[in-house]
Each structure stands twice: as structure tokens, then as C-alpha cells.
Coordinates of C-alpha atoms (C1' of nucleotides) in Angstrom, one line a residue:
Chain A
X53 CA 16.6 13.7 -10.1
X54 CA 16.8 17.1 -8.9
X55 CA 15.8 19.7 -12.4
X56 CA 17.5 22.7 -11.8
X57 CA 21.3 23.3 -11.0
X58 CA 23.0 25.2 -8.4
X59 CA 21.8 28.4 -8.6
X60 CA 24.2 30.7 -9.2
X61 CA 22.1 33.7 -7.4
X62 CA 22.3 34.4 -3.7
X63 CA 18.6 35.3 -3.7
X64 CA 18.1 31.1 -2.7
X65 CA 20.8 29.6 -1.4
X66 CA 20.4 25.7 -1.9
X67 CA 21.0 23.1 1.9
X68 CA 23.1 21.5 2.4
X69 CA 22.5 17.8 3.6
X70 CA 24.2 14.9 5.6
X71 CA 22.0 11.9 4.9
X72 CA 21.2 9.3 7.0
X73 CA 19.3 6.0 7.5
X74 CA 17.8 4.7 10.2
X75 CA 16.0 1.2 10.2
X76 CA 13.0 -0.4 12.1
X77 CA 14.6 -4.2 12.3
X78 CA 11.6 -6.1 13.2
X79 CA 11.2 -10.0 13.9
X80 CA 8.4 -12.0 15.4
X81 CA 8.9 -14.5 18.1
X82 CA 6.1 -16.9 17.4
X83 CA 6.5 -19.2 20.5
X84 CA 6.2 -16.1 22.5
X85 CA 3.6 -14.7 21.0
X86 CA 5.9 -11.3 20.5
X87 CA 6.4 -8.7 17.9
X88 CA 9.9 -7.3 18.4
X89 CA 11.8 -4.3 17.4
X90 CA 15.2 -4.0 17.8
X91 CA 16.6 -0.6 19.4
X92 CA 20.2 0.8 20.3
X93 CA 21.5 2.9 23.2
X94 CA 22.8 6.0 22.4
X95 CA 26.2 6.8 23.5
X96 CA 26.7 10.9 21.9
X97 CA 24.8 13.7 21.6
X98 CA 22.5 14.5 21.0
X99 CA 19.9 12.6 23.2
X100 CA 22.8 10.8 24.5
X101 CA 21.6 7.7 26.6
X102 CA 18.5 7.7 25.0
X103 CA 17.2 4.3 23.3
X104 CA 16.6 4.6 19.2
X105 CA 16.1 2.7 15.9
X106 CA 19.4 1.5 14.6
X107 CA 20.9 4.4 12.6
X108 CA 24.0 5.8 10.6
X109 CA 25.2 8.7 8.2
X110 CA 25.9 7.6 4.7
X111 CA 29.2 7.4 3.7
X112 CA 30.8 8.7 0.0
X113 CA 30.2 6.2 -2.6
X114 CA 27.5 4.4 -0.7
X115 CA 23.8 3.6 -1.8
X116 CA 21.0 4.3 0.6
X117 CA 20.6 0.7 0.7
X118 CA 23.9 0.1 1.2
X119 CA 23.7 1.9 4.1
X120 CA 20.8 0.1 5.8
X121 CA 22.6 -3.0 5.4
X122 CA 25.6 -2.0 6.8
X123 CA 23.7 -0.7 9.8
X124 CA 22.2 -4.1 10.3
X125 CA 25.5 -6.3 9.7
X126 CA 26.9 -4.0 12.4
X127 CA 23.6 -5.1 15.2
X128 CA 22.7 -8.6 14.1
X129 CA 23.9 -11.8 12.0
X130 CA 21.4 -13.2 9.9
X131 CA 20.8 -14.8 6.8
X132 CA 17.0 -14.1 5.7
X133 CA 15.3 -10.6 5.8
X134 CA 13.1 -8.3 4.1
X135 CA 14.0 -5.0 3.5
X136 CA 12.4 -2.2 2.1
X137 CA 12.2 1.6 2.1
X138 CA 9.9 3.2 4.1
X139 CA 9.9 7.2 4.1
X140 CA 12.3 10.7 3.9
X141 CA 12.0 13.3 7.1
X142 CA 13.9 16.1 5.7
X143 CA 12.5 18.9 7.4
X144 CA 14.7 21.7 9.1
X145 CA 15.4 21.8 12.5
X146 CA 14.5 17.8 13.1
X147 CA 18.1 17.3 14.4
X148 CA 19.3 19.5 17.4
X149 CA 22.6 19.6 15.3
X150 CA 21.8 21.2 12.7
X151 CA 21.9 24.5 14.9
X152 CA 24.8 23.7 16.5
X153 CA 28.1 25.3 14.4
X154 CA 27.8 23.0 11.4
X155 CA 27.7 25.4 8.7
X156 CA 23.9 25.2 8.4
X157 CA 23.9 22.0 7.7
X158 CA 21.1 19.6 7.5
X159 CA 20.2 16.1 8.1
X160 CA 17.9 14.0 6.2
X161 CA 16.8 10.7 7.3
X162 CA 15.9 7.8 4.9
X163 CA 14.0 4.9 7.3
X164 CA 13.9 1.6 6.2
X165 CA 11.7 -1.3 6.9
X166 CA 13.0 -4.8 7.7
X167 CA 12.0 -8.1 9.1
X168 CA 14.4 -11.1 10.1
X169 CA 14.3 -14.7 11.0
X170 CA 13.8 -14.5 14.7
X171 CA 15.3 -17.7 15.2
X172 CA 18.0 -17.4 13.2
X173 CA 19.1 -13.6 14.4
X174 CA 22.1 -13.2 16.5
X175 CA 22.6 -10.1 18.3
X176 CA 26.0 -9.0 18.2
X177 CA 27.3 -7.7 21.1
X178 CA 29.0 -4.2 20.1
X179 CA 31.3 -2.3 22.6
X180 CA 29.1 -1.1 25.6
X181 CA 26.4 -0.6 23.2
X182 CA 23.3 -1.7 24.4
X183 CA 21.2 -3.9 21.8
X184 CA 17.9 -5.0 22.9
X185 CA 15.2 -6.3 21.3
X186 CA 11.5 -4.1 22.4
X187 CA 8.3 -6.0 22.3
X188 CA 6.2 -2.8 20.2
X189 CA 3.7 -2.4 23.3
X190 CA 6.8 -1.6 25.2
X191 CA 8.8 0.9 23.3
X192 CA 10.4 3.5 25.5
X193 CA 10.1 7.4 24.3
X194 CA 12.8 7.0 21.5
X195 CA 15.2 9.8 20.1
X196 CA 14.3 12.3 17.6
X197 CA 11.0 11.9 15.9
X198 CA 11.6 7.8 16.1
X199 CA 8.8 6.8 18.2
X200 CA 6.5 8.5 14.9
X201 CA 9.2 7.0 12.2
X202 CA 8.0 3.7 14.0
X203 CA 4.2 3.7 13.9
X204 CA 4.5 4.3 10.1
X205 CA 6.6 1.1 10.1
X206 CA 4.6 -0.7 12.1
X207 CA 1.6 0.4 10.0
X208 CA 3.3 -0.5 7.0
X209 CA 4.4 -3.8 8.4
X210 CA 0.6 -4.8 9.3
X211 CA -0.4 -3.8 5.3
X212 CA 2.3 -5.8 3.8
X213 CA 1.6 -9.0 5.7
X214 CA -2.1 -8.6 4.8
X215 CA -1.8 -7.8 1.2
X216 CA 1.9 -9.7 0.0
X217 CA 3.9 -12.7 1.0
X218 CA 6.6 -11.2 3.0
X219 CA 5.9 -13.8 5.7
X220 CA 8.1 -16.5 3.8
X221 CA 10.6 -14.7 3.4
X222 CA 11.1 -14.7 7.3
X223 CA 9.6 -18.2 7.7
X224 CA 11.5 -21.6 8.1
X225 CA 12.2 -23.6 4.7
X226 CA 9.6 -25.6 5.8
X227 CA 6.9 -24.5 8.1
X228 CA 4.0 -25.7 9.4
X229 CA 0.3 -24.1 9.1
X230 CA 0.4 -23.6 12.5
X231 CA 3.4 -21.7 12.8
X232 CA 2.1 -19.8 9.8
X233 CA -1.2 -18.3 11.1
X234 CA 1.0 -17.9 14.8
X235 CA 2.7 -16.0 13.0
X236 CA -0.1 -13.6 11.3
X237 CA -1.6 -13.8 14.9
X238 CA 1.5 -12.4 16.0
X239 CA 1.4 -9.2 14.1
X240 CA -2.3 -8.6 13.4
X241 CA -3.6 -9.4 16.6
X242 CA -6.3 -11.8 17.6
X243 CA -9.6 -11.4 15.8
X244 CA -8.5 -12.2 12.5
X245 CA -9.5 -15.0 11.6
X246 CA -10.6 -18.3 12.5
X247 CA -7.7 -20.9 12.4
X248 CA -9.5 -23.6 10.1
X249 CA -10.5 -20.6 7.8
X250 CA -7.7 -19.1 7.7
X251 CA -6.0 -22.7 6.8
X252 CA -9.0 -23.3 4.1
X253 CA -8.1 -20.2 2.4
X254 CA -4.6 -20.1 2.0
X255 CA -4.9 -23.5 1.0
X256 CA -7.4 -22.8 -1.8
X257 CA -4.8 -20.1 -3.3
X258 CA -2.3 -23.2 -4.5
X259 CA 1.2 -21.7 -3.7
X260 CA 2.1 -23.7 -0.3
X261 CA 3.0 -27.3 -1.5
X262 CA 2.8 -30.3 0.6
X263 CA 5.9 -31.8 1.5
X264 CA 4.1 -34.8 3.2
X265 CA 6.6 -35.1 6.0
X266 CA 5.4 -35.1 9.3
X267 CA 6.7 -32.8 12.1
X268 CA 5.7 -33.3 16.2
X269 CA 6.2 -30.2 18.5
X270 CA 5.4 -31.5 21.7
X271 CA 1.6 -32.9 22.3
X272 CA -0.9 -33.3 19.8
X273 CA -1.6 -35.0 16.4
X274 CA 1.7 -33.8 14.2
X275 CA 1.5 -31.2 11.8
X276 CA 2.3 -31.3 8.0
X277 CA 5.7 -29.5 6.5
X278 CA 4.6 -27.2 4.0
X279 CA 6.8 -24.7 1.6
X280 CA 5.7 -21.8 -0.2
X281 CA 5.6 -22.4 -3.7
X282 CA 7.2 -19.1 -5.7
X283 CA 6.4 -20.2 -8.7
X284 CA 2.8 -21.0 -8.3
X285 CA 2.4 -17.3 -6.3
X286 CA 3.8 -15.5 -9.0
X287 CA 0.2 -15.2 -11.1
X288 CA -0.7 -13.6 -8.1
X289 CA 1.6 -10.5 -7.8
X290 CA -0.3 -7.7 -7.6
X291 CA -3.6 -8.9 -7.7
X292 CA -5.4 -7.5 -4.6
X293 CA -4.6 -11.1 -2.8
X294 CA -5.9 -10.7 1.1
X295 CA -3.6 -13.3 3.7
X296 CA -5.9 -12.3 6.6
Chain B
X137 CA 17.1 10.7 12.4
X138 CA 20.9 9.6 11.9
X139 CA 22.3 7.4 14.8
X140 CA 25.8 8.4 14.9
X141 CA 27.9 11.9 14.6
X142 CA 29.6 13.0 12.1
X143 CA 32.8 10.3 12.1
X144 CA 36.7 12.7 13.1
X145 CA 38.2 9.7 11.7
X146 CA 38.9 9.6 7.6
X147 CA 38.7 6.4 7.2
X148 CA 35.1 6.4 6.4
X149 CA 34.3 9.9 5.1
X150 CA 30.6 11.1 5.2
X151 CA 29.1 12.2 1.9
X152 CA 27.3 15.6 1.1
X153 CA 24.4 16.0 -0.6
X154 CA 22.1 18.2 -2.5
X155 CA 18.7 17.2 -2.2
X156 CA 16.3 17.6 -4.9
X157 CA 12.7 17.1 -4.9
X158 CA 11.0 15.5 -8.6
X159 CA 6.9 16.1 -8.8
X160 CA 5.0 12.9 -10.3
X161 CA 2.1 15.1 -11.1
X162 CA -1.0 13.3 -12.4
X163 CA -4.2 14.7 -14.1
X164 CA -7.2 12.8 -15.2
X165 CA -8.9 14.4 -18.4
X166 CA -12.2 12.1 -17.5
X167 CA -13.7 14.0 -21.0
X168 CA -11.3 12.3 -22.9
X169 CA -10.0 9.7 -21.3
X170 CA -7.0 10.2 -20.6
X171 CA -4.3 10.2 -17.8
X172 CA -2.1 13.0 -17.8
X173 CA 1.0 13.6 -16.3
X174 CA 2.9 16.7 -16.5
X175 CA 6.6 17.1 -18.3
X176 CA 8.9 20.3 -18.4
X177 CA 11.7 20.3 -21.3
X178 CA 15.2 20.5 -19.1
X179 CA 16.9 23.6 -20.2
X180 CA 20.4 23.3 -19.0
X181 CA 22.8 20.5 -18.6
X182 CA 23.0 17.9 -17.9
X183 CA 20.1 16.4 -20.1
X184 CA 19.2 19.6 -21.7
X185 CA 16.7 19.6 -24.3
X186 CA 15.0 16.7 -22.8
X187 CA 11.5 16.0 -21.2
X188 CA 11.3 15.4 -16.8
X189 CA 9.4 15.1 -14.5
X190 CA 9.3 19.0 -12.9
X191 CA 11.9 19.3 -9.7
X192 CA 14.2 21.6 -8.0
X193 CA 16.8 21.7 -5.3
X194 CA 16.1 22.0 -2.0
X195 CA 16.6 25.2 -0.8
X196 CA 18.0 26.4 2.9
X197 CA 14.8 26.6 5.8
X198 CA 13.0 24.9 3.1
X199 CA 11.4 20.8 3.8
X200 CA 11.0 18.8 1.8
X201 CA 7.2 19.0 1.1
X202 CA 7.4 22.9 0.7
X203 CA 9.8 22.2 -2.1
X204 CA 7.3 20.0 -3.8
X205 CA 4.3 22.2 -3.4
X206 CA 6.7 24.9 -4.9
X207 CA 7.3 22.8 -8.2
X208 CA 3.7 22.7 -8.0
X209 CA 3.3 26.7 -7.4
X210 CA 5.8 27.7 -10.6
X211 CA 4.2 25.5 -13.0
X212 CA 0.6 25.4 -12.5
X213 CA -2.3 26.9 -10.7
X214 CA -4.6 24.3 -8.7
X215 CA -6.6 24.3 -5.7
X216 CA -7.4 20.8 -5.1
X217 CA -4.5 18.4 -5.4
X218 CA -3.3 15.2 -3.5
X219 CA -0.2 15.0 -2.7
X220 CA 2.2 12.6 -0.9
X221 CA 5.9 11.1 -1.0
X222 CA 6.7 8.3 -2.7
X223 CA 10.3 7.2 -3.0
X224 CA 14.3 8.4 -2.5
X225 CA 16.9 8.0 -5.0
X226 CA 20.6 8.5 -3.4
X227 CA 22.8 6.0 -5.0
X228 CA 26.2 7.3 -6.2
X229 CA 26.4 8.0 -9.8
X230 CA 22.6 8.8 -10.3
X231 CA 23.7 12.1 -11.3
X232 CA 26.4 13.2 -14.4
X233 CA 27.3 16.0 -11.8
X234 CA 28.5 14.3 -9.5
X235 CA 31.9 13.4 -11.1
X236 CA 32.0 17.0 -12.6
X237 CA 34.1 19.2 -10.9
X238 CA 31.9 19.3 -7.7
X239 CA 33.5 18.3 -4.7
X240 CA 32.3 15.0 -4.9
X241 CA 28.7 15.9 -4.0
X242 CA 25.5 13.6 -4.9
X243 CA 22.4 14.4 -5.2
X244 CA 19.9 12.4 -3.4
X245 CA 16.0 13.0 -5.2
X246 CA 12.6 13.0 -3.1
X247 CA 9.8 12.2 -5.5
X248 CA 6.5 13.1 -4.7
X249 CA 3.3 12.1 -6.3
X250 CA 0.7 14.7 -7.1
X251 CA -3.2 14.4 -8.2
X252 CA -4.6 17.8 -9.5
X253 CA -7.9 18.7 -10.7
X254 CA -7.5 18.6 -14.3
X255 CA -10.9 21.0 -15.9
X256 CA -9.3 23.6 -12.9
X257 CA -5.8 23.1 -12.9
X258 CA -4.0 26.4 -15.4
X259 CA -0.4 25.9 -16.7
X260 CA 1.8 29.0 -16.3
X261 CA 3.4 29.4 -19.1
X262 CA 6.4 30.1 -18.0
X263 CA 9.7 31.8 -19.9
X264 CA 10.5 29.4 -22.8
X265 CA 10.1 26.9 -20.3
X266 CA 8.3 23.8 -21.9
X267 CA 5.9 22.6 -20.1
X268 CA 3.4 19.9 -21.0
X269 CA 0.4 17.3 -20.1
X270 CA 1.2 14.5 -21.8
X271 CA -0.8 11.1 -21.7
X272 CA 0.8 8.7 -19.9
X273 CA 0.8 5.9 -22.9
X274 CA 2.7 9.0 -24.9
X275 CA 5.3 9.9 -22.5
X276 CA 8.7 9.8 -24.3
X277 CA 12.4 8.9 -23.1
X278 CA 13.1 11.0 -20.0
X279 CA 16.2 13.1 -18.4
X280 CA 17.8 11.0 -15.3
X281 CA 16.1 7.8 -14.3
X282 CA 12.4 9.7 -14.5
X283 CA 11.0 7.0 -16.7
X284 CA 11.7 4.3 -13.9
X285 CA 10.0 6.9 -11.2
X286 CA 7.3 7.5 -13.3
X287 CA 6.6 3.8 -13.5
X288 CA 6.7 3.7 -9.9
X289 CA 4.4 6.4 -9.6
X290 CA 2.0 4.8 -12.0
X291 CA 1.6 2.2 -9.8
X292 CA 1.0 3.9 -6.8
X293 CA -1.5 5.7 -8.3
X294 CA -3.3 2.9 -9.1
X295 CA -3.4 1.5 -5.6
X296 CA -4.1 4.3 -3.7
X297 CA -7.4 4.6 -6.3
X298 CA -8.3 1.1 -5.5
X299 CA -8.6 1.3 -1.7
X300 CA -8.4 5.1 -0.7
X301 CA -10.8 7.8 -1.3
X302 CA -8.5 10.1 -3.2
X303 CA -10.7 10.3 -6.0
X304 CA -13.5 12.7 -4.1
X305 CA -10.1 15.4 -3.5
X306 CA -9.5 16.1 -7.0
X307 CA -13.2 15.3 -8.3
X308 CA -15.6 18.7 -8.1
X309 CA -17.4 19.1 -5.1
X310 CA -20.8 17.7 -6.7
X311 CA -20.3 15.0 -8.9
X312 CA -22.5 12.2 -10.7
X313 CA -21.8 8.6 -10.3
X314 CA -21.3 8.7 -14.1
X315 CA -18.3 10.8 -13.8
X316 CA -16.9 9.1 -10.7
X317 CA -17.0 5.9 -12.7
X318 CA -15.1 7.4 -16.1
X319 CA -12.8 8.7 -13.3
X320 CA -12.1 5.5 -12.0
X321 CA -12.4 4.2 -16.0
X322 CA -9.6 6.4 -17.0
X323 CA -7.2 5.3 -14.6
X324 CA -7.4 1.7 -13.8
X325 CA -8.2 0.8 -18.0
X326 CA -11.6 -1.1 -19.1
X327 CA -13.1 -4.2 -17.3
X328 CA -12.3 -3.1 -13.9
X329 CA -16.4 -3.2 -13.2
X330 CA -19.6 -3.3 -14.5
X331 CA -21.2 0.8 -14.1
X332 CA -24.4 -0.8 -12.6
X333 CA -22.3 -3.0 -10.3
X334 CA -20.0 0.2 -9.0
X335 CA -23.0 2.1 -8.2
X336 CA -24.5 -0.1 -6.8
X337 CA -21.7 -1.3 -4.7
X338 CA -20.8 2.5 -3.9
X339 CA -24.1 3.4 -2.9
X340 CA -24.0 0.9 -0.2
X341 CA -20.8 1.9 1.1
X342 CA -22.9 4.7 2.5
X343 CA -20.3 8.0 2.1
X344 CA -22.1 9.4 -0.7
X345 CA -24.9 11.4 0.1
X346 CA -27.4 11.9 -2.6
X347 CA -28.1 16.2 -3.0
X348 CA -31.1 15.7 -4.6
X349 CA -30.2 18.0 -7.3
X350 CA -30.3 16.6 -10.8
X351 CA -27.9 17.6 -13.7
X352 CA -28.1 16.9 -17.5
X353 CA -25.2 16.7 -19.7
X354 CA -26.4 16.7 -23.2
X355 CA -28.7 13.9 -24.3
X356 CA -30.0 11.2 -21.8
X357 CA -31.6 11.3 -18.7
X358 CA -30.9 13.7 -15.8
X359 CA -28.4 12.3 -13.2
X360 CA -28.2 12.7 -9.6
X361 CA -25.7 15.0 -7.8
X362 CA -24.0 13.1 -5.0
X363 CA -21.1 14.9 -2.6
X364 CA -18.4 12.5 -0.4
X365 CA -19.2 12.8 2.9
X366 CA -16.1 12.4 4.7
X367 CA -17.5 11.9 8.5
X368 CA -19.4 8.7 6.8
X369 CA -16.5 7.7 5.2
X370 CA -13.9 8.0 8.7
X371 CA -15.2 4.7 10.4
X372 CA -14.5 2.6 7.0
X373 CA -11.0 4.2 7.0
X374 CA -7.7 1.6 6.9
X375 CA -10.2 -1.2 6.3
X376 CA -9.3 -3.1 3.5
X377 CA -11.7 -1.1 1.3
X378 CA -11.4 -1.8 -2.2
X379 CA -13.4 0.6 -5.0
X380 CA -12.9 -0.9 -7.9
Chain C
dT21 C1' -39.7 7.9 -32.0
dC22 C1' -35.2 6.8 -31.3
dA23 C1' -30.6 7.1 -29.2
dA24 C1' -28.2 8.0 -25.0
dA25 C1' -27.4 8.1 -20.4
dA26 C1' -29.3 7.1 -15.6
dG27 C1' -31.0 4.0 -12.6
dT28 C1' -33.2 -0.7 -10.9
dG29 C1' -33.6 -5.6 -10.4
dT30 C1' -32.4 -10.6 -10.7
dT31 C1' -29.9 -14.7 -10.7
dG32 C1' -26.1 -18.0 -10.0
dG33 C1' -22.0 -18.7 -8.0
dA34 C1' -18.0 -17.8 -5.2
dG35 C1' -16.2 -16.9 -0.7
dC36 C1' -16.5 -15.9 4.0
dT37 C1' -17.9 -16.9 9.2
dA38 C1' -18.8 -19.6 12.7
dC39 C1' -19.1 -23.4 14.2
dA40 C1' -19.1 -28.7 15.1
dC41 C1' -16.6 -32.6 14.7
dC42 C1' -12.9 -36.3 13.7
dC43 C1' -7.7 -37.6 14.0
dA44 C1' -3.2 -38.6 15.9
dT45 C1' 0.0 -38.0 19.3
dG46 C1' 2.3 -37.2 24.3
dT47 C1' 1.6 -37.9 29.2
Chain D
dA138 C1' -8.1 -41.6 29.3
dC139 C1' -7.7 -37.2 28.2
dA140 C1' -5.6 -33.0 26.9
dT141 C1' -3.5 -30.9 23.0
dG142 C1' -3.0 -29.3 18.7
dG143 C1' -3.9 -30.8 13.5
dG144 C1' -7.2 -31.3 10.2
dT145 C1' -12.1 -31.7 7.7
dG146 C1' -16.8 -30.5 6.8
dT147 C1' -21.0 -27.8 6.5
dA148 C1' -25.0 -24.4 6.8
dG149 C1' -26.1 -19.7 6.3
dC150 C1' -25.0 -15.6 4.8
dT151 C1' -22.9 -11.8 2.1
dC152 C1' -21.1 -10.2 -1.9
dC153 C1' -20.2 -10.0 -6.7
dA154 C1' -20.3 -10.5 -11.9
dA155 C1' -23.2 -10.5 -15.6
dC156 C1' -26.9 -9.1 -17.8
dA157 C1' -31.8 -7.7 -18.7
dC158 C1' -34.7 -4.2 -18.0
dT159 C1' -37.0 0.5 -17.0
dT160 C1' -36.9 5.6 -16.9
dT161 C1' -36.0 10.2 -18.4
dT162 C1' -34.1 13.3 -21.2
dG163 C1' -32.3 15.7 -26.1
dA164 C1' -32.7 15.6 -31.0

DNA sequence: TCAAAAGTGTTGGAGCTACACCCATGT
DNA sequence: ACATGGGTGTAGCTCCAACACTTTTGA
């Protein structure tokens, strides 16, 4: 934590700081081929009517985390996600508020990172707040500094997929391979790799277990139910594992 | 930044914050082997008498990375130095301040990670202010949660070695392949490669450009000075490069 | 001449890429 | 029957670990 106290001297007076937190919420519609990211309409100043990431000020005897949970309960139901912390902005004069009468006040904003079952995610309808989900090619120009607070997440997004097994925690119980590399395909892009190497591979590695039943989507030879094995990833933490 | 205004109603009342920024600031002593990181003995409560990680409160028309290079300023002279944010701390009850007296303020804590040249970088000794490298295997009980950010910081550290070029900031201008691999040695422990291996894997990368100058340390033969050439290194950028 | 450090080369194996090809199902 | 997606196999290449070996210096 912080090392020195209040100074007592007027030489340096200390800011002080509303915090807030403001989350990229993003989910992958595999059927559509979509990476999505969930935005709000403002309704108050400043940059009132303007679309941004999902935001809130944290309240007395909250965590940080806290927070960015709340701020999701209050936008969508869902049951599995991934959430992280992402990075501080804490510089002065980000917010055209702090100007503005408040005691010389400044805002800090906390983003955080999350992903959620697509499927499974409900948006709830708020009061004349408008919820949309954004495919990331079509972002508008956000509030604030948001369009920049989302190209780190989305850059962060792309790393984790390719280097840690976030994907299951966003994935069906059961999940077939092809939904699987969709759903890489999704995120990274084509190019990555080939489908039958891509299978090989994560194969090889021993941590998705073959639950032998059988699942038909439509046309073509039915596809086997496979669930990620936790206990057989675990000797891979941190070892420089590659997904792609 | 923070999606909704500051709430007129009390049911929900905002919290204030201080903000402090804590310095994770690294050194590798490649001579002796050793990873450094740098301590100052607190002297006022809470925790006095007890080794952190340097920080300070952010001051007013200050952000958050000038704070951290000030740390950086007041305790030690450096010209070369990496440095980047790593992590916020804002639960509630992080601090034993915030239940004294003071208007129920928290303080929320930046941490920043730091890598400094160590044969260049001077400690200022400041007034009765302790303040220390100490090896990272050494580092005793800390004040507030440091231990835990430390540990965090470690780890980072460790990654960003393994697949960033931050190594050629903090290394001297010319360098030998010898030292680059004790740098490497220091920090990610034995067995991480072969030297023959590294160099020759290094080599290839192509981002090293051999000066042609030779340099002898003491016994043995004469080795090459090499210098990171950055436009060489730009295309191999966010690739999944790995050093080690 | 010997130890120490720099630098080169080789060899077997693992893993990746880019395909070609077979299998099971819906229409 | 054929289109569609699932699934298997393989040849050629790159890369890497492990180790043996040569070169150039200081003592």
C-alpha cells in the first residue's frame, strides 16, 4: 500500500479520488462467427448519449471486484464468466468532471476484463437504458478514453486465449472440437491454424476427456462430446502452453 | 472512466480514496547472481520499523506514472529502467488507517514494476531512511500486503523476460552473449537453456548485430560485442517469441 | 601448458504445416 | 448420390536439447 502518510505540509497537497470501474463484458457467438462486446447508452453528463463500456463508482465498503460484479449483475444474468483485472487510468483531467466544481476531485478508473457464456447471457432490460451487444469491428467512438481502455482488452483477450484455458470456462459442459476451434477462430481470426492440426494438438496435451457420446448438429458425420479435464491441465499451469 | 455520477441519494454512498502508488523495483547483479529488489524501512505508523516496497501518495496534478517515477527519483539514480503497471489493490480494510479516525477513507495502491540497471543504478542515501537491495530469496516479512505484490511482481518479471525484449533496456549498450545469458541465468534460475543453444538460437533471431569489437574479461578468449537492434527486432514484435 | 571462456558443429527426436483421404450422417 | 462436417494419417520440414569439439586468451 501507499508508504507515506498524509503529509501534513501544504507544500504537496495529496488528490483526492472517486474510484471507478468500468468492464469490457465480452462473449463470442460461435454460430455467428462474432466477437461481441457489450456497451451501455449514456443517460448524464458528461458525454451524455454517448455509447460506453459498462461502468460504476465504487461504493464505501466495496472491493474493486465487487464492483465489477455488481456492474455486470445490473446488465446481464449469467452463470459462467471470467473475470479479471485489466489496468488503472488515473491521470488528471481524464474526466470532464473533475473541473467542474467538485473540490478538485479526481476519478480513477479500474477496467476489468470479462468473458460470458454467449448462450447462456441474458441481457437485462434496464429503464430506457440502452444495452447492446457491439460486434468489435463495429464499435462506435465510445466515451472517455474507452475506445483505447478496449484495444488493451481486446489485446489481452487474444494473449489469454492463446497462452491459458479461459476458453472452458465460457464453453458448454460438454463441447465438441468443432465448437472449440470455432471458437478460437472466432477471436484469433482465420489463419491460425489448420482444423485437423489444431485438433491433433490439443488432443496430444491429454486434458479434454472423451465422453463417447455422440452429438448431431444438423448435416454431417456427428461429433464427439468432449470435457476439459482440470485435473489433467493442472501440470500445465504456467508452462508456456500455446492453444493456437 | 466511471459510468455513472456521483449518486444524490444516501442509500449507496460513494467512497473516497487516497491513491498510493508501491514501486516493485528489480535489479539484476548479473556479477553475482543475484536478483535484487529494492526495500525502504517504513518510518512512521502504521507498520513502522518494517521493510516495503518504496511508495507514496498520490499527489494533486500528479498521474499515476509520475508518482512512480518519483519513488523512483527520491531513492535512486538510474538512467535506464523499464517500467510498467502491474496491479490495483482497493479492497476495504487493506489499510489500518482506514478505521482510524479518518473519515472513512481507503486507500487504493497502484503497483508498478521497475527494471533498473543495476552496475549504473546509485542509492540516495537518504535521511535515516533505510533503504536496501535485497536478493529476492532474502526478502523478509513486509509492511501491508507487499509480500503478496511482490510475488506477483516476480512473476511478471519472469514472463515479460521470456517473450519481450526488456532485457536489451536495462543491459549496457554493448553487451556479450555471455552476459546476456547470466542475465537471463539470474532471473529465470538454472536449466532454462543450454549457452551454446541460446546463442545460437539468438543469433538467428537476427536483432543482434555483431559490432565487430571484441572484449576480454579476465581469462579466456575474447568475446564479441553485439548491440539490439530494435528496427530488426519491430517485425518479430507480439509474436509469440519466446527467449529462453 | 593448462584452465577458462567464446564459439562451432552434429545428431536424434519432437512438433508443426500442409495436405490427402476416409467416415457417418441429413437431404 | 452427394454435400457436409467429423476424424485419421503422413511426408517434409523446422526447431530444439544435448553434447562433443575447436579457438583464443590469461596465468
Amino acid at each position: 500500500m501507499a508508504g507515506n502518510p498524509p503529509q501534513p505540509s501544504t507544500s504537496h497537497p495529496l488528490a483526492d479520488f472517486k474510484v471507478g470501474v468500468d468492464n469490457i463484458i465480452f462473449s463470442i457467438d460461435t454460430a455467428a462467427h462474432r466477437l461481441l462486446v457489450l456497451l451501455v447508452m449514456r443517460q448524464q453528463q458528461p458525454f451524455c448519449d454517448r455509447w460506453s463500456l459498462p461502468g460504476t463508482l465504487v461504493r464505501q465498503g466495496e472491493s474493486l471486484e465487487d464492483a465489477a460484479y455488481r456492474i455486470l449483475d445490473e446488465k446481464i444474468k449469467v452463470e459462467n464468466l471470467y473475470l479479471e483485472q485489466l489496468y488503472s487510468f488515473g491521470g488528471p483531467h481524464r474526466d470532464p468532471r473533475e473541473s467542474a466544481g467538485s473540490y478538485n476531485v479526481r476519478y480513477l478508473s479500474v477496467s476489468y476484463f470479462a468473458l460470458v457464456r454467449f448462450e447462456e447471457a441474458q441481457l437485462i432490460p434496464n429503464q430506457s437504458t440502452g444495452v447492446a451487444w457491439y460486434p468489435i469491428e463495429e464499435v462506435p467512438s465510445l466515451a472517455f478514453d474507452h475506445n483505447q481502455i478496449l484495444e488493451y482488452g481486446y489485446r489481452r483477450l487474444r494473449n489469454k486465449l492463446e497462452y491459458s484455458p479461459v476458453a472452458f470456462d465460457v464453453l458448454p459442459e460438454l463441447f465438441t472440437l468443432g465448437e472449440l476451434y470455432q471458437f478460437y477462430l472466432t477471436v484469433l481470426g482465420e489463419g491460425f491454424s489448420d482444423y485437423s492440426n489444431f485438433r491433433a494438438r490439443l488432443l496430444k496435451l491429454g486434458f479434454l476427456s472423451d465422453t463417447g457420446i455422440k452429438t448431431s448438429r444438423g448435416a454431417g458425420r456427428p461429433a464427439t462430446l468432449y470435457r476439459f479435464d482440470a485435473e489433467a491441465f493442472s501440470p500445465l499451469k504456467d508452462k508456456p502452453l500455446v492453444f493456437v
